[in-house]
mmCIF file of C-alpha atoms and ligand atoms in Angstrom:
data_model
loop_
_atom_site.group_PDB
_atom_site.id
_atom_site.type_symbol
_atom_site.label_atom_id
_atom_site.label_comp_id
_atom_site.label_asym_id
_atom_site.label_seq_id
_atom_site.Cartn_x
_atom_site.Cartn_y
_atom_site.Cartn_z
ATOM 1 C CA MET A 1 144.215 53.472 65.404
ATOM 2 C CA GLY A 2 143.442 54.402 61.740
ATOM 3 C CA PRO A 3 144.694 57.553 60.034
ATOM 4 C CA MET A 4 141.182 59.090 59.933
ATOM 5 C CA ARG A 5 140.921 58.967 63.675
ATOM 6 C CA SER A 6 144.026 61.019 64.209
ATOM 7 C CA ILE A 7 143.101 63.508 61.532
ATOM 8 C CA LEU A 8 139.507 64.145 62.603
ATOM 9 C CA PRO A 9 140.252 66.416 65.584
ATOM 10 C CA LEU A 10 142.529 68.447 63.352
ATOM 11 C CA LEU A 11 139.787 68.859 60.766
ATOM 12 C CA ILE A 12 137.369 69.978 63.432
ATOM 13 C CA MET A 13 139.865 72.456 64.784
ATOM 14 C CA ALA A 14 140.591 73.784 61.311
ATOM 15 C CA SER A 15 136.934 74.365 60.573
ATOM 16 C CA ALA A 16 136.513 76.026 63.946
ATOM 17 C CA PHE A 17 139.337 78.371 63.040
ATOM 18 C CA ALA A 18 137.717 79.103 59.710
ATOM 19 C CA GLN A 19 134.434 79.851 61.463
ATOM 20 C CA ASP A 20 136.163 82.003 64.037
ATOM 21 C CA ALA A 21 137.801 83.940 61.257
ATOM 22 C CA ALA A 22 134.447 84.361 59.532
ATOM 23 C CA THR A 23 132.696 85.557 62.715
ATOM 24 C CA GLU A 24 135.687 87.779 63.465
ATOM 25 C CA GLU A 25 135.330 89.338 60.014
ATOM 26 C CA GLN A 26 131.581 89.679 60.531
ATOM 27 C CA ALA A 27 132.149 91.281 63.928
ATOM 28 C CA ASP A 28 134.567 93.774 62.350
ATOM 29 C CA LYS A 29 131.963 94.692 59.731
ATOM 30 C CA ASP A 30 129.297 94.988 62.422
ATOM 31 C CA ARG A 31 131.486 97.260 64.485
ATOM 32 C CA LEU A 32 131.925 99.477 61.461
ATOM 33 C CA VAL A 33 128.173 99.600 60.838
ATOM 34 C CA MET A 34 127.501 100.379 64.496
ATOM 35 C CA ALA A 35 130.195 103.076 64.590
ATOM 36 C CA THR A 36 128.630 104.682 61.515
ATOM 37 C CA ILE A 37 125.163 104.586 63.061
ATOM 38 C CA GLU A 38 126.507 106.089 66.283
ATOM 39 C CA LYS A 39 127.688 109.102 64.306
ATOM 40 C CA LEU A 40 124.359 109.655 62.568
ATOM 41 C CA LYS A 41 122.036 112.164 64.124
ATOM 42 C CA ASN A 42 118.841 110.610 62.907
ATOM 43 C CA PHE A 43 119.252 106.950 62.148
ATOM 44 C CA ASP A 44 115.959 105.541 60.974
ATOM 45 C CA TYR A 45 116.046 101.863 61.884
ATOM 46 C CA ALA A 46 112.636 101.135 60.354
ATOM 47 C CA ASN A 47 113.889 102.137 56.906
ATOM 48 C CA ALA A 48 117.428 100.767 57.193
ATOM 49 C CA SER A 49 118.729 98.123 54.750
ATOM 50 C CA PRO A 50 118.413 94.452 55.728
ATOM 51 C CA LYS A 51 122.214 94.256 56.128
ATOM 52 C CA VAL A 52 122.237 97.136 58.594
ATOM 53 C CA LYS A 53 119.254 95.676 60.445
ATOM 54 C CA ASP A 54 121.070 92.348 60.733
ATOM 55 C CA ALA A 55 124.147 94.063 62.151
ATOM 56 C CA VAL A 56 122.023 95.985 64.658
ATOM 57 C CA GLY A 57 120.171 92.783 65.601
ATOM 58 C CA ARG A 58 123.457 90.945 66.228
ATOM 59 C CA PHE A 59 124.738 93.845 68.314
ATOM 60 C CA LEU A 60 121.574 93.995 70.436
ATOM 61 C CA ASN A 61 121.507 90.215 70.919
ATOM 62 C CA ALA A 62 125.136 90.098 72.005
ATOM 63 C CA ASN A 63 124.879 93.037 74.396
ATOM 64 C CA ARG A 64 121.390 92.801 75.876
ATOM 65 C CA GLY A 65 121.334 94.344 79.356
ATOM 66 C CA SER A 66 124.667 96.195 79.013
ATOM 67 C CA LYS A 67 125.153 99.946 79.098
ATOM 68 C CA PRO A 68 125.930 100.258 75.344
ATOM 69 C CA TYR A 69 122.747 98.289 74.654
ATOM 70 C CA PHE A 70 120.550 100.629 76.702
ATOM 71 C CA ASP A 71 122.355 103.718 75.375
ATOM 72 C CA PHE A 72 121.703 102.563 71.833
ATOM 73 C CA LEU A 73 118.007 101.935 72.433
ATOM 74 C CA GLU A 74 117.569 105.231 74.259
ATOM 75 C CA ARG A 75 118.956 107.003 71.180
ATOM 76 C CA PHE A 76 117.459 104.946 68.404
ATOM 77 C CA HIS A 77 114.167 103.450 69.405
ATOM 78 C CA VAL A 78 114.358 100.048 67.739
ATOM 79 C CA ALA A 79 110.727 99.036 68.071
ATOM 80 C CA GLU A 80 111.482 95.423 67.060
ATOM 81 C CA GLU A 81 113.633 95.004 70.154
ATOM 82 C CA GLY A 82 110.670 95.869 72.411
ATOM 83 C CA PRO A 83 109.367 92.333 73.065
ATOM 84 C CA LYS A 84 112.850 91.002 73.927
ATOM 85 C CA LEU A 85 113.553 93.981 76.141
ATOM 86 C CA LEU A 86 110.239 93.444 77.914
ATOM 87 C CA GLU A 87 110.998 89.753 78.376
ATOM 88 C CA PHE A 88 114.430 90.687 79.719
ATOM 89 C CA GLY A 89 112.898 93.162 82.194
ATOM 90 C CA ILE A 90 110.318 90.653 83.412
ATOM 91 C CA SER A 91 112.923 87.919 83.868
ATOM 92 C CA LYS A 92 115.068 90.277 85.973
ATOM 93 C CA VAL A 93 112.181 91.885 87.872
ATOM 94 C CA GLY A 94 113.280 93.611 91.059
ATOM 95 C CA THR A 95 116.813 94.386 89.808
ATOM 96 C CA ALA A 96 118.317 97.685 88.643
ATOM 97 C CA GLU A 97 118.703 96.264 85.100
ATOM 98 C CA ALA A 98 114.988 95.523 85.021
ATOM 99 C CA GLY A 99 114.342 99.105 86.166
ATOM 100 C CA THR A 100 116.453 100.378 83.274
ATOM 101 C CA ALA A 101 114.716 97.999 80.859
ATOM 102 C CA PHE A 102 111.291 99.339 81.858
ATOM 103 C CA LYS A 103 112.442 102.929 81.727
ATOM 104 C CA THR A 104 113.837 102.348 78.220
ATOM 105 C CA LEU A 105 110.592 100.709 77.110
ATOM 106 C CA VAL A 106 108.625 103.699 78.411
ATOM 107 C CA ASN A 107 110.923 106.070 76.517
ATOM 108 C CA MET A 108 110.491 103.911 73.406
ATOM 109 C CA GLY A 109 106.756 104.461 73.729
ATOM 110 C CA GLN A 110 105.973 100.764 74.339
ATOM 111 C CA VAL A 111 103.491 101.578 77.071
ATOM 112 C CA GLU A 112 100.695 99.239 75.962
ATOM 113 C CA ALA A 113 103.025 96.228 75.953
ATOM 114 C CA ILE A 114 104.240 96.972 79.496
ATOM 115 C CA LYS A 115 100.710 97.539 80.717
ATOM 116 C CA SER A 116 99.337 94.280 79.331
ATOM 117 C CA ALA A 117 102.324 92.309 80.632
ATOM 118 C CA ILE A 118 101.797 93.726 84.129
ATOM 119 C CA LEU A 119 98.040 93.171 84.101
ATOM 120 C CA ALA A 120 98.571 89.562 82.987
ATOM 121 C CA ALA A 121 101.288 88.870 85.587
ATOM 122 C CA ALA A 122 100.857 86.306 88.360
ATOM 123 C CA PRO A 123 99.608 87.866 91.638
ATOM 124 C CA ASP A 124 103.001 87.421 93.331
ATOM 125 C CA LYS A 125 104.739 89.305 90.479
ATOM 126 C CA PHE A 126 102.191 92.085 89.927
ATOM 127 C CA GLY A 127 103.328 94.487 92.671
ATOM 128 C CA LEU A 128 106.999 93.734 92.061
ATOM 129 C CA LEU A 129 106.662 94.595 88.371
ATOM 130 C CA LEU A 130 104.974 97.901 89.210
ATOM 131 C CA ASP A 131 107.628 98.757 91.770
ATOM 132 C CA THR A 132 110.325 97.949 89.209
ATOM 133 C CA LEU A 133 108.595 100.323 86.826
ATOM 134 C CA ALA A 134 108.490 102.936 89.607
ATOM 135 C CA VAL A 135 112.253 102.673 90.188
ATOM 136 C CA SER A 136 113.088 105.179 87.441
ATOM 137 C CA GLN A 137 110.951 107.734 89.355
ATOM 138 C CA SER A 138 110.045 109.357 86.057
ATOM 139 C CA ARG A 139 106.725 111.032 85.425
ATOM 140 C CA GLU A 140 106.255 108.900 82.311
ATOM 141 C CA ALA A 141 106.663 105.667 84.284
ATOM 142 C CA ALA A 142 104.247 106.990 86.918
ATOM 143 C CA ALA A 143 101.741 107.733 84.161
ATOM 144 C CA VAL A 144 101.887 104.072 83.083
ATOM 145 C CA ILE A 145 101.354 102.910 86.676
ATOM 146 C CA LEU A 146 98.347 105.225 86.910
ATOM 147 C CA GLN A 147 96.971 103.686 83.714
ATOM 148 C CA VAL A 148 97.186 100.264 85.366
ATOM 149 C CA ALA A 149 95.234 101.663 88.342
ATOM 150 C CA GLN A 150 92.606 103.031 85.960
ATOM 151 C CA ASP A 151 92.325 99.967 83.744
ATOM 152 C CA PRO A 152 88.789 98.547 83.743
ATOM 153 C CA LYS A 153 90.290 95.040 83.538
ATOM 154 C CA ALA A 154 92.251 95.521 86.780
ATOM 155 C CA SER A 155 90.723 94.016 89.929
ATOM 156 C CA ALA A 156 90.061 96.200 92.971
ATOM 157 C CA ASP A 157 93.133 94.673 94.587
ATOM 158 C CA GLN A 158 95.326 95.404 91.574
ATOM 159 C CA LYS A 159 94.087 99.001 91.515
ATOM 160 C CA SER A 160 95.054 99.527 95.170
ATOM 161 C CA ILE A 161 98.469 97.927 94.616
ATOM 162 C CA ALA A 162 99.114 100.193 91.622
ATOM 163 C CA VAL A 163 98.126 103.281 93.625
ATOM 164 C CA ARG A 164 100.495 102.244 96.429
ATOM 165 C CA SER A 165 103.250 101.843 93.861
ATOM 166 C CA LEU A 166 102.749 105.498 92.907
ATOM 167 C CA GLY A 167 103.735 106.314 96.482
ATOM 168 C CA LYS A 168 107.299 105.144 95.709
ATOM 169 C CA SER A 169 108.318 108.405 94.067
ATOM 170 C CA ARG A 170 107.564 112.098 94.250
ATOM 171 C CA ASN A 171 106.547 112.115 90.593
ATOM 172 C CA GLY A 172 104.255 109.187 91.347
ATOM 173 C CA GLU A 173 102.613 111.145 94.155
ATOM 174 C CA LEU A 174 102.178 114.151 91.867
ATOM 175 C CA VAL A 175 100.627 112.049 89.102
ATOM 176 C CA LEU A 176 98.313 110.481 91.679
ATOM 177 C CA LEU A 177 97.326 113.834 93.175
ATOM 178 C CA GLU A 178 96.488 115.169 89.733
ATOM 179 C CA ALA A 179 94.322 112.124 88.982
ATOM 180 C CA VAL A 180 92.450 112.634 92.258
ATOM 181 C CA GLN A 181 91.990 116.355 91.557
ATOM 182 C CA LYS A 182 90.580 115.617 88.103
ATOM 183 C CA ASN A 183 88.440 112.816 89.484
ATOM 184 C CA ARG A 184 90.173 110.263 87.276
ATOM 185 C CA LEU A 185 90.851 107.661 89.947
ATOM 186 C CA PRO A 186 88.428 104.732 90.224
ATOM 187 C CA ALA A 187 86.651 104.439 93.582
ATOM 188 C CA GLU A 188 88.545 101.220 94.430
ATOM 189 C CA GLY A 189 91.822 103.145 94.456
ATOM 190 C CA LYS A 190 90.708 105.948 96.739
ATOM 191 C CA LEU A 191 91.550 104.455 100.105
ATOM 192 C CA ALA A 192 95.055 103.576 98.936
ATOM 193 C CA ALA A 193 95.380 107.086 97.428
ATOM 194 C CA SER A 194 94.350 108.678 100.707
ATOM 195 C CA GLN A 195 96.981 106.548 102.478
ATOM 196 C CA VAL A 196 99.715 107.478 99.980
ATOM 197 C CA LEU A 197 98.988 111.216 99.807
ATOM 198 C CA ASN A 198 98.444 111.688 103.546
ATOM 199 C CA ALA A 199 101.784 109.970 104.218
ATOM 200 C CA SER A 200 103.711 112.051 101.658
ATOM 201 C CA ALA A 201 106.930 113.617 102.907
ATOM 202 C CA ASP A 202 106.165 116.605 100.661
ATOM 203 C CA ALA A 203 104.127 119.050 102.763
ATOM 204 C CA ALA A 204 102.246 120.498 99.774
ATOM 205 C CA ILE A 205 101.215 117.068 98.465
ATOM 206 C CA GLN A 206 100.266 115.949 101.971
ATOM 207 C CA LYS A 207 98.090 119.029 102.479
ATOM 208 C CA ALA A 208 96.354 118.818 99.110
ATOM 209 C CA GLY A 209 95.832 115.078 99.604
ATOM 210 C CA SER A 210 94.415 115.451 103.098
ATOM 211 C CA GLU A 211 91.900 118.003 101.834
ATOM 212 C CA LEU A 212 90.744 115.920 98.862
ATOM 213 C CA LEU A 213 90.872 112.512 100.521
ATOM 214 C CA PRO A 214 90.912 113.036 104.278
ATOM 215 C CA MET A 215 91.816 110.076 106.422
ATOM 216 C CA ALA A 216 88.816 108.403 108.023
ATOM 217 C CA GLN A 217 87.843 109.972 111.327
ATOM 218 C CA SER A 218 87.742 107.859 114.448
ATOM 219 C CA ALA A 219 85.331 108.302 117.354
ATOM 220 C CA ASP A 220 87.862 110.531 119.112
ATOM 221 C CA ASN A 221 87.144 113.056 116.344
ATOM 222 C CA LYS A 222 90.599 113.000 114.880
ATOM 223 C CA PRO A 223 91.642 111.605 111.542
ATOM 224 C CA LEU A 224 93.167 108.129 111.713
ATOM 225 C CA PRO A 225 96.870 107.876 110.927
ATOM 226 C CA PRO A 226 97.847 105.954 107.767
ATOM 227 C CA ILE A 227 97.440 102.175 107.993
ATOM 228 C CA ALA A 228 101.229 101.706 107.986
ATOM 229 C CA GLU A 229 101.328 103.525 111.326
ATOM 230 C CA LEU A 230 98.436 101.516 112.809
ATOM 231 C CA LEU A 231 100.171 98.306 111.727
ATOM 232 C CA ALA A 232 103.177 99.149 113.866
ATOM 233 C CA ARG A 233 101.025 99.202 117.024
ATOM 234 C CA LYS A 234 100.086 96.282 119.218
ATOM 235 C CA GLY A 235 96.461 96.048 120.285
ATOM 236 C CA ASP A 236 94.609 94.348 123.116
ATOM 237 C CA ALA A 237 92.707 91.427 121.567
ATOM 238 C CA ALA A 238 90.355 91.037 124.566
ATOM 239 C CA ASN A 239 89.264 94.650 124.265
ATOM 240 C CA GLY A 240 89.005 94.148 120.491
ATOM 241 C CA HIS A 241 86.558 91.311 121.087
ATOM 242 C CA ALA A 242 84.365 93.682 123.089
ATOM 243 C CA VAL A 243 84.375 96.164 120.187
ATOM 244 C CA TYR A 244 83.504 93.351 117.785
ATOM 245 C CA ALA A 245 80.604 92.267 119.997
ATOM 246 C CA ARG A 246 79.337 95.853 120.077
ATOM 247 C CA ILE A 247 79.378 96.578 116.336
ATOM 248 C CA CYS A 248 80.234 93.714 114.029
ATOM 249 C CA ILE A 249 78.093 90.831 115.294
ATOM 250 C CA ALA A 250 75.087 92.543 113.724
ATOM 251 C CA CYS A 251 76.356 91.120 110.422
ATOM 252 C CA HIS A 252 79.185 88.654 111.038
ATOM 253 C CA LYS A 253 79.648 85.320 112.771
ATOM 254 C CA ALA A 254 82.875 84.479 114.583
ATOM 255 C CA GLY A 255 82.574 80.973 115.974
ATOM 256 C CA ASP A 256 79.038 80.702 117.378
ATOM 257 C CA GLU A 257 78.714 84.389 118.069
ATOM 258 C CA GLY A 258 76.921 86.825 115.765
ATOM 259 C CA ILE A 259 74.475 86.970 112.884
ATOM 260 C CA ASP A 260 75.108 85.123 109.644
ATOM 261 C CA PHE A 261 74.863 87.876 107.033
ATOM 262 C CA GLY A 262 78.348 88.904 105.847
ATOM 263 C CA PRO A 263 81.161 86.363 105.495
ATOM 264 C CA ALA A 264 82.039 84.400 108.650
ATOM 265 C CA LEU A 265 85.116 85.870 110.307
ATOM 266 C CA SER A 266 86.057 82.764 112.334
ATOM 267 C CA GLU A 267 89.282 82.323 110.319
ATOM 268 C CA ILE A 268 89.789 85.852 109.059
ATOM 269 C CA GLY A 269 93.269 86.037 110.655
ATOM 270 C CA THR A 270 94.385 83.192 108.391
ATOM 271 C CA LYS A 271 92.654 84.562 105.306
ATOM 272 C CA LEU A 272 93.773 88.189 105.485
ATOM 273 C CA PRO A 273 96.888 89.963 106.761
ATOM 274 C CA LYS A 274 96.263 92.837 109.206
ATOM 275 C CA GLU A 275 96.659 95.430 106.483
ATOM 276 C CA ALA A 276 93.838 93.881 104.428
ATOM 277 C CA ILE A 277 91.614 93.698 107.520
ATOM 278 C CA TYR A 278 92.125 97.438 108.071
ATOM 279 C CA THR A 279 91.270 98.043 104.405
ATOM 280 C CA ALA A 280 88.151 95.850 104.573
ATOM 281 C CA ILE A 281 86.806 97.933 107.459
ATOM 282 C CA LEU A 282 87.916 101.362 106.223
ATOM 283 C CA ASP A 283 86.736 100.830 102.675
ATOM 284 C CA PRO A 284 84.250 97.968 102.271
ATOM 285 C CA ASN A 285 83.812 98.904 98.594
ATOM 286 C CA ALA A 286 87.479 98.322 97.792
ATOM 287 C CA ALA A 287 87.056 94.570 97.404
ATOM 288 C CA ILE A 288 83.638 92.992 97.713
ATOM 289 C CA SER A 289 83.812 89.337 98.752
ATOM 290 C CA PHE A 290 82.691 86.899 96.077
ATOM 291 C CA GLY A 291 79.133 85.669 96.713
ATOM 292 C CA PHE A 292 78.341 88.620 98.988
ATOM 293 C CA GLU A 293 77.524 91.174 96.300
ATOM 294 C CA GLY A 294 74.551 93.360 97.092
ATOM 295 C CA PHE A 295 71.321 93.468 95.080
ATOM 296 C CA GLU A 296 68.227 95.601 95.102
ATOM 297 C CA VAL A 297 65.022 93.745 94.304
ATOM 298 C CA LYS A 298 61.859 95.671 93.446
ATOM 299 C CA THR A 299 58.496 93.960 93.398
ATOM 300 C CA THR A 300 55.444 94.638 91.262
ATOM 301 C CA LYS A 301 53.685 95.688 94.485
ATOM 302 C CA GLY A 302 56.163 98.555 94.853
ATOM 303 C CA ASP A 303 58.307 97.029 97.633
ATOM 304 C CA SER A 304 62.062 97.298 97.555
ATOM 305 C CA TYR A 305 64.574 95.030 99.331
ATOM 306 C CA ILE A 306 68.323 95.226 99.650
ATOM 307 C CA GLY A 307 70.414 92.157 100.393
ATOM 308 C CA MET A 308 72.302 89.311 98.778
ATOM 309 C CA ILE A 309 70.882 86.520 96.655
ATOM 310 C CA ALA A 310 70.426 83.455 98.884
ATOM 311 C CA SER A 311 68.860 81.316 96.159
ATOM 312 C CA GLU A 312 67.030 81.698 92.911
ATOM 313 C CA THR A 313 64.813 79.200 91.102
ATOM 314 C CA ASP A 314 62.359 79.518 88.238
ATOM 315 C CA ASP A 315 59.590 80.238 90.738
ATOM 316 C CA GLU A 316 61.194 82.118 93.583
ATOM 317 C CA LEU A 317 63.893 84.609 94.471
ATOM 318 C CA ALA A 318 65.244 84.463 98.034
ATOM 319 C CA LEU A 319 67.117 87.502 99.334
ATOM 320 C CA LYS A 320 69.129 87.497 102.560
ATOM 321 C CA VAL A 321 68.685 90.942 104.104
ATOM 322 C CA PRO A 322 70.713 92.567 106.903
ATOM 323 C CA GLY A 323 69.804 90.839 110.139
ATOM 324 C CA GLY A 324 70.169 87.495 108.386
ATOM 325 C CA VAL A 325 66.470 87.208 107.523
ATOM 326 C CA ILE A 326 65.493 85.538 104.233
ATOM 327 C CA VAL A 327 62.885 87.405 102.186
ATOM 328 C CA LYS A 328 61.236 85.254 99.505
ATOM 329 C CA THR A 329 59.505 86.753 96.502
ATOM 330 C CA PRO A 330 57.640 84.744 93.836
ATOM 331 C CA LYS A 331 59.396 85.293 90.499
ATOM 332 C CA ALA A 332 56.122 86.546 88.999
ATOM 333 C CA ASP A 333 56.185 89.451 91.481
ATOM 334 C CA VAL A 334 59.783 90.503 90.807
ATOM 335 C CA ALA A 335 59.779 93.738 88.852
ATOM 336 C CA SER A 336 63.572 94.234 88.787
ATOM 337 C CA LYS A 337 66.781 92.890 90.263
ATOM 338 C CA THR A 338 69.771 95.233 90.151
ATOM 339 C CA LYS A 339 73.313 94.569 91.320
ATOM 340 C CA LEU A 340 74.539 97.319 93.653
ATOM 341 C CA PRO A 341 77.890 98.927 92.898
ATOM 342 C CA ILE A 342 78.659 99.199 96.620
ATOM 343 C CA SER A 343 79.193 96.788 99.490
ATOM 344 C CA LEU A 344 76.412 95.760 101.850
ATOM 345 C CA MET A 345 78.822 96.417 104.691
ATOM 346 C CA THR A 346 78.279 99.768 106.406
ATOM 347 C CA PRO A 347 80.928 102.297 105.394
ATOM 348 C CA GLY A 348 82.544 104.566 107.942
ATOM 349 C CA LEU A 349 82.534 102.022 110.783
ATOM 350 C CA ALA A 350 85.895 103.425 111.884
ATOM 351 C CA ARG A 351 83.970 106.488 113.038
ATOM 352 C CA ALA A 352 82.205 104.314 115.613
ATOM 353 C CA VAL A 353 85.446 103.351 117.364
ATOM 354 C CA THR A 354 88.373 105.234 118.845
ATOM 355 C CA GLU A 355 91.820 104.908 117.321
ATOM 356 C CA GLN A 356 92.913 102.531 120.103
ATOM 357 C CA GLU A 357 89.711 100.486 119.802
ATOM 358 C CA PHE A 358 90.368 100.152 116.077
ATOM 359 C CA VAL A 359 93.864 98.766 116.719
ATOM 360 C CA ASP A 360 92.412 96.409 119.370
ATOM 361 C CA LEU A 361 89.661 95.240 117.005
ATOM 362 C CA VAL A 362 92.135 94.344 114.255
ATOM 363 C CA GLU A 363 94.378 92.629 116.810
ATOM 364 C CA TYR A 364 91.397 90.483 117.821
ATOM 365 C CA LEU A 365 90.377 89.685 114.232
ATOM 366 C CA SER A 366 93.899 88.714 113.217
ATOM 367 C CA SER A 367 93.985 86.297 116.175
ATOM 368 C CA LEU A 368 91.035 84.385 114.653
ATOM 369 C CA LYS A 369 92.999 81.634 112.928
ATOM 370 C CA LYS A 370 92.171 78.352 111.271
ATOM 371 C CA LYS A 371 92.575 75.589 113.828
HETATM 372 C C1 HEC B 401 75.522 95.866 107.841
HETATM 373 C C2 HEC B 401 76.246 94.650 107.901
HETATM 374 C C3 HEC B 401 77.715 94.660 108.278
HETATM 375 C C4 HEC B 401 78.314 95.202 109.397
HETATM 376 C C5 HEC B 401 77.685 95.991 110.513
HETATM 377 C C6 HEC B 401 79.709 94.835 109.319
HETATM 378 N N1 HEC B 401 79.943 94.114 108.175
HETATM 379 FE FE1 HEC B 401 81.726 93.395 107.538
HETATM 380 N N2 HEC B 401 80.876 92.722 105.824
HETATM 381 C C7 HEC B 401 79.519 92.757 105.542
HETATM 382 C C8 HEC B 401 79.294 92.179 104.228
HETATM 383 C C9 HEC B 401 77.958 92.028 103.532
HETATM 384 C C10 HEC B 401 80.549 91.804 103.737
HETATM 385 C C11 HEC B 401 80.817 91.151 102.377
HETATM 386 C C12 HEC B 401 80.826 92.177 101.294
HETATM 387 C C13 HEC B 401 82.144 92.900 101.192
HETATM 388 O O1 HEC B 401 83.179 92.222 101.132
HETATM 389 O O2 HEC B 401 82.128 94.136 101.193
HETATM 390 C C14 HEC B 401 81.516 92.149 104.774
HETATM 391 C C15 HEC B 401 82.890 91.913 104.669
HETATM 392 C C16 HEC B 401 83.788 92.064 105.726
HETATM 393 C C17 HEC B 401 85.162 91.640 105.708
HETATM 394 C C18 HEC B 401 85.871 90.928 104.560
HETATM 395 C C19 HEC B 401 85.649 89.440 104.768
HETATM 396 C C20 HEC B 401 86.377 88.534 103.820
HETATM 397 O O3 HEC B 401 86.213 87.308 103.998
HETATM 398 O O4 HEC B 401 87.087 89.008 102.926
HETATM 399 C C21 HEC B 401 85.696 91.957 106.931
HETATM 400 C C22 HEC B 401 87.110 91.704 107.403
HETATM 401 C C23 HEC B 401 84.661 92.576 107.692
HETATM 402 N N3 HEC B 401 83.509 92.636 106.932
HETATM 403 C C24 HEC B 401 84.821 93.036 108.980
HETATM 404 C C25 HEC B 401 83.844 93.709 109.696
HETATM 405 C C26 HEC B 401 84.058 94.282 111.012
HETATM 406 C C27 HEC B 401 85.362 94.189 111.782
HETATM 407 C C28 HEC B 401 82.919 94.885 111.361
HETATM 408 C C29 HEC B 401 82.637 95.668 112.629
HETATM 409 C C30 HEC B 401 83.449 96.833 112.854
HETATM 410 C C31 HEC B 401 81.953 94.697 110.276
HETATM 411 N N4 HEC B 401 82.561 93.968 109.290
HETATM 412 C C32 HEC B 401 80.655 95.161 110.276
HETATM 413 C C33 HEC B 401 78.533 93.286 106.325
HETATM 414 C C34 HEC B 401 78.744 93.976 107.522
#
């Protein structure tokens, strides 16, 4: 064993001590800077000296997620910390710390950043992020959730999820009610809004909501209860099949039964949970199935057809119209082809069934599983 070998660990230890002493000294200085800032009424981080900014940066890095960290940001909105705080909140989504992170971001005015992060989130995180934002129950957070529901980039599904997230707090319900009153809620969010407002525990909100967005009526001439209540009931699938055969086979195939116009429902119980089946029937416009969008075709002869595009070539446009019939028009005779903003599925079908029949129908549909 040479002398160097025995000395090396000592050297390493010595330098570690020196470093410790240096960081200790640095930490002391930082504490002093932070204590001074704490005492200031209006500390302007943006115009602080680089030394002060460094000290603040080290403090925030070392304490991210702690109470002093959040307290500091609530008092002095350090805009530069926004992205890291957002990242922190997203990584802890669903926890109380994430709720505090989002609340702090809202108070710091970093609304756009939160909104784009939520809109870009994976489908399994989207609702969770909104609910984490809703945790603070503040009006400001609710306003951000409403903005997500109103965003033109949001899908119909995302809009409904955002509206349901507003139902997690009283302030959320109030923000939602106001949007409905001012007609600022996109059509795709209306069914969810009617569900949220009609189920509010606040009598005034419930009343205002039920007047603006009444629950769909059933054939027994009474408004349907919210979907959450229907979901808790068990239906009779055999009776549901009878209802299906009475109304839905005009446009849907299940197995060999029915007309091939709307999407086949043979495996709908695998594709959609019960809640989504209720939504599809109560509000066909909420989410229009891909490939089943409606079009209106006008011909030069003055005819007008409504249906979905079955095929289109340079010479001919084929439209599948309700009843499953294909109407072919030579391209030369097509005067216009306009995409319809609404579903080809009849709205208000719930009015054709009683409340119990509706529960039975959905029980039947959810039993149609992939084999
Ligand atoms: C006039 C024709 C018509 C009638 C009647 C009709 N539907 Fe539809 N349905 C459609 C069309 C077209 C679509 C696809 C467009 C859309 O998603 O809105 C559709 C979509 C659906 C979907 C979504 C399917 C998917 O794969 O996402 C469900 C569920 C559904 N219908 C159930 C029913 C039930 C249950 C009834 C009877 C109470 C019914 N429909 C009656 C035309 C109809």
